[in-house]
Amino acid sequence: MTARPNRPIYLDNQATTACDPRVLAVMLPFFTERFGNPHSAEHAMGRDAEQEVETARARIAALIGADPREIILTSGATESNNIAIKGAARFALRHDNPRRRIVTVATEHKCVLESVNDLAAEGFEPVILPVRTDGLLDPAVLEAALTVPTLLVSVMAVNNEIGVVQDLAALSAIAHTAGALFHTDAAQGFGKIPLDVAAQGIDLMSISGHKIYGPKGVGALYVRRRPRVRLAPLFSGGGQERGLRSGTLATPLIAGLGEAARIARAEMAEDAARIAALRDRFAARVAASVSGIAFNGSLRARIPGNLNLTFPEGDAQAIMRAAPELCVSTGSACSSAEVEPSYVLKALGLSDDRAARTLRIGIGRFTSPAEIDAAADMLIAAHHTATKG
Ligand SMILES: *Cc1c(COP(=O)(O)O)cnc(C)c1O
């Protein structure tokens, strides 16, 4: 995709990504002539849709080293996180498993934090762990939390605001030693960094379509088969998806997620190298003109496409208003309507004042070098406008 004149420059790829044109092409026939119900196995059109769903399921599984039968298709990572966390808890409760503690991290997405907190009303004990100033969970802190019998540990693969990558293999080993299940919200990691459910000891993994150049409204949950992870479903219905997610599958969206996963698997390394170079170029250009810029989150353990930067002065909202052609954000899309400081940045120890001077930059597959240079210059000018006088 070339730079689009007179259009905003989009640097908010952690909020959502553009649908890849190749994904759209795969989806379109399933909105039109190939409209069969994938559960209508009795006739040719149903089987055609079913076959596409199974192709997509295999492509999703291949990207994380899973068996296709371990992939449950959902409406997105929010739903997957709810099924994983509440489903594991409710199954345990119904089967007299005495473990009641559920452990997660302060920087998780709201849908994980709220799922864990909601379980307090059902007799569970939510434990929200702090992170270090670099945004990573200290393994010793997790270990200490697991001295009380724990049902589930949920730690995200990649943070949506600061882009840091948690050491899932080390953390899952600690969870398993304590007899707990290990779930990861991989909405920002799937298709961006190598993930392998066996090597990383993951029992449950949540996936979203629209963070990897697929459509919105579709996602998946990986559920380990050996040893089998048992969940109680959230929906009652026809028992689709091994009884875990009733409802007619969204064939067009699932086909799109499958294609997005196929492309990510083929192009992940190439995308990562190109995007990392663009990120470094952007950071250098801004830092050369605005002295005293600080970057938040580990600079070592992070995805290539994210920068979280704090200006030495000037309010981030005012800077954004001064650059209306630039799409960046002050935090996660869910909480940025409120002008409250980001809870993720506060968990890193940033003051309200520093958090209010912070912007998230999300670079993606379709960002061009020309857009990077123009965006950096727009931001520099906006910072100047917002801070002069
Ligand atoms: C976007 C996102 C979600 C929510 O995914 P949806 O598919 O939009 O429901 C959950 N967790 C993280 C880390 C995200 O970035």
PDB file of N, CA and C and ligand atoms in Angstrom, residues 14-15 75-79 81 109 111 156 158 160 185 187-188 207-211 218, ligand 1:
ATOM      1  N   GLN A  14      -1.880  -0.993  17.272  1.00  0.00           N
ATOM      2  CA  GLN A  14      -2.222  -1.859  18.402  1.00  0.00           C
ATOM      3  C   GLN A  14      -3.716  -1.777  18.725  1.00  0.00           C
ATOM      4  N   ALA A  15      -4.391  -0.722  18.246  1.00  0.00           N
ATOM      5  CA  ALA A  15      -5.842  -0.624  18.444  1.00  0.00           C
ATOM      6  C   ALA A  15      -6.557  -1.535  17.459  1.00  0.00           C
ATOM      7  N   SER A  75     -15.737 -14.890  18.740  1.00  0.00           N
ATOM      8  CA  SER A  75     -15.960 -13.567  18.139  1.00  0.00           C
ATOM      9  C   SER A  75     -14.779 -12.622  18.352  1.00  0.00           C
ATOM     10  N   GLY A  76     -13.746 -13.058  19.065  1.00  0.00           N
ATOM     11  CA  GLY A  76     -12.589 -12.181  19.280  1.00  0.00           C
ATOM     12  C   GLY A  76     -11.886 -12.530  20.581  1.00  0.00           C
ATOM     13  N   ALA A  77     -10.841 -11.793  20.867  1.00  0.00           N
ATOM     14  CA  ALA A  77     -10.046 -12.099  22.062  1.00  0.00           C
ATOM     15  C   ALA A  77     -10.806 -11.808  23.347  1.00  0.00           C
ATOM     16  N   THR A  78     -11.724 -10.834  23.315  1.00  0.00           N
ATOM     17  CA  THR A  78     -12.519 -10.567  24.521  1.00  0.00           C
ATOM     18  C   THR A  78     -13.316 -11.803  24.904  1.00  0.00           C
ATOM     19  N   GLU A  79     -13.995 -12.383  23.924  1.00  0.00           N
ATOM     20  CA  GLU A  79     -14.770 -13.591  24.212  1.00  0.00           C
ATOM     21  C   GLU A  79     -13.856 -14.745  24.607  1.00  0.00           C
ATOM     22  N   ASN A  81     -10.959 -14.679  26.065  1.00  0.00           N
ATOM     23  CA  ASN A  81     -10.475 -14.480  27.434  1.00  0.00           C
ATOM     24  C   ASN A  81     -11.564 -14.822  28.453  1.00  0.00           C
ATOM     25  N   HIS A 109      -5.157  -6.545  29.632  1.00  0.00           N
ATOM     26  CA  HIS A 109      -6.307  -5.906  28.992  1.00  0.00           C
ATOM     27  C   HIS A 109      -7.502  -5.963  29.954  1.00  0.00           C
ATOM     28  N   CYS A 111     -10.473  -6.816  29.584  1.00  0.00           N
ATOM     29  CA  CYS A 111     -11.347  -7.992  29.524  1.00  0.00           C
ATOM     30  C   CYS A 111     -10.792  -9.152  30.337  1.00  0.00           C
ATOM     31  N   MET A 156      -0.471 -11.967  29.782  1.00  0.00           N
ATOM     32  CA  MET A 156      -0.543 -11.651  28.358  1.00  0.00           C
ATOM     33  C   MET A 156       0.808 -11.855  27.668  1.00  0.00           C
ATOM     34  N   VAL A 158       1.936 -10.130  24.850  1.00  0.00           N
ATOM     35  CA  VAL A 158       2.474  -8.822  24.472  1.00  0.00           C
ATOM     36  C   VAL A 158       1.499  -7.757  24.958  1.00  0.00           C
ATOM     37  N   ASN A 160      -0.601  -4.381  25.004  1.00  0.00           N
ATOM     38  CA  ASN A 160      -1.180  -3.573  23.928  1.00  0.00           C
ATOM     39  C   ASN A 160      -0.822  -2.096  24.017  1.00  0.00           C
ATOM     40  N   ASP A 185      -3.275 -14.176  27.020  1.00  0.00           N
ATOM     41  CA  ASP A 185      -3.966 -13.338  26.050  1.00  0.00           C
ATOM     42  C   ASP A 185      -2.911 -12.943  25.016  1.00  0.00           C
ATOM     43  N   ALA A 187      -3.494 -11.648  21.975  1.00  0.00           N
ATOM     44  CA  ALA A 187      -4.080 -10.818  20.914  1.00  0.00           C
ATOM     45  C   ALA A 187      -3.020  -9.986  20.189  1.00  0.00           C
ATOM     46  N   GLN A 188      -2.017  -9.503  20.929  1.00  0.00           N
ATOM     47  CA  GLN A 188      -0.983  -8.666  20.310  1.00  0.00           C
ATOM     48  C   GLN A 188       0.253  -9.470  19.903  1.00  0.00           C
ATOM     49  N   ILE A 207      -6.775 -15.342  20.927  1.00  0.00           N
ATOM     50  CA  ILE A 207      -6.326 -14.815  19.643  1.00  0.00           C
ATOM     51  C   ILE A 207      -7.402 -13.891  19.084  1.00  0.00           C
ATOM     52  N   SER A 208      -6.985 -12.829  18.404  1.00  0.00           N
ATOM     53  CA  SER A 208      -7.935 -11.904  17.781  1.00  0.00           C
ATOM     54  C   SER A 208      -7.608 -11.744  16.300  1.00  0.00           C
ATOM     55  N   GLY A 209      -8.630 -11.568  15.461  1.00  0.00           N
ATOM     56  CA  GLY A 209      -8.401 -11.395  14.027  1.00  0.00           C
ATOM     57  C   GLY A 209      -7.927 -10.007  13.632  1.00  0.00           C
ATOM     58  N   HIS A 210      -8.501  -8.974  14.266  1.00  0.00           N
ATOM     59  CA  HIS A 210      -8.284  -7.627  13.727  1.00  0.00           C
ATOM     60  C   HIS A 210      -6.973  -6.995  14.163  1.00  0.00           C
ATOM     61  N   LYS A 211      -6.173  -7.681  14.971  1.00  0.00           N
ATOM     62  CA  LYS A 211      -4.853  -7.177  15.311  1.00  0.00           C
ATOM     63  C   LYS A 211      -3.795  -7.697  14.329  1.00  0.00           C
ATOM     64  N   VAL A 218     -13.858 -11.574  15.024  1.00  0.00           N
ATOM     65  CA  VAL A 218     -13.515 -12.996  14.987  1.00  0.00           C
ATOM     66  C   VAL A 218     -12.230 -13.224  15.770  1.00  0.00           C
TER      67      VAL A 218
HETATM   68  C1  LIG B   1      -7.473  -6.013  21.191  1.00  0.00           C
HETATM   69  C2  LIG B   1      -7.149  -6.793  22.399  1.00  0.00           C
HETATM   70  C3  LIG B   1      -8.124  -7.572  23.041  1.00  0.00           C
HETATM   71  C4  LIG B   1      -9.552  -7.621  22.578  1.00  0.00           C
HETATM   72  O1  LIG B   1      -9.664  -8.293  21.349  1.00  0.00           O
HETATM   73  P1  LIG B   1     -11.036  -8.227  20.530  1.00  0.00           P
HETATM   74  O2  LIG B   1     -10.820  -9.246  19.448  1.00  0.00           O
HETATM   75  O3  LIG B   1     -11.156  -6.834  20.024  1.00  0.00           O
HETATM   76  O4  LIG B   1     -12.130  -8.625  21.453  1.00  0.00           O
HETATM   77  C5  LIG B   1      -7.745  -8.281  24.151  1.00  0.00           C
HETATM   78  N1  LIG B   1      -6.486  -8.241  24.607  1.00  0.00           N
HETATM   79  C6  LIG B   1      -5.532  -7.513  24.031  1.00  0.00           C
HETATM   80  C7  LIG B   1      -4.156  -7.527  24.574  1.00  0.00           C
HETATM   81  C8  LIG B   1      -5.831  -6.749  22.905  1.00  0.00           C
HETATM   82  O5  LIG B   1      -4.875  -6.023  22.339  1.00  0.00           O
END
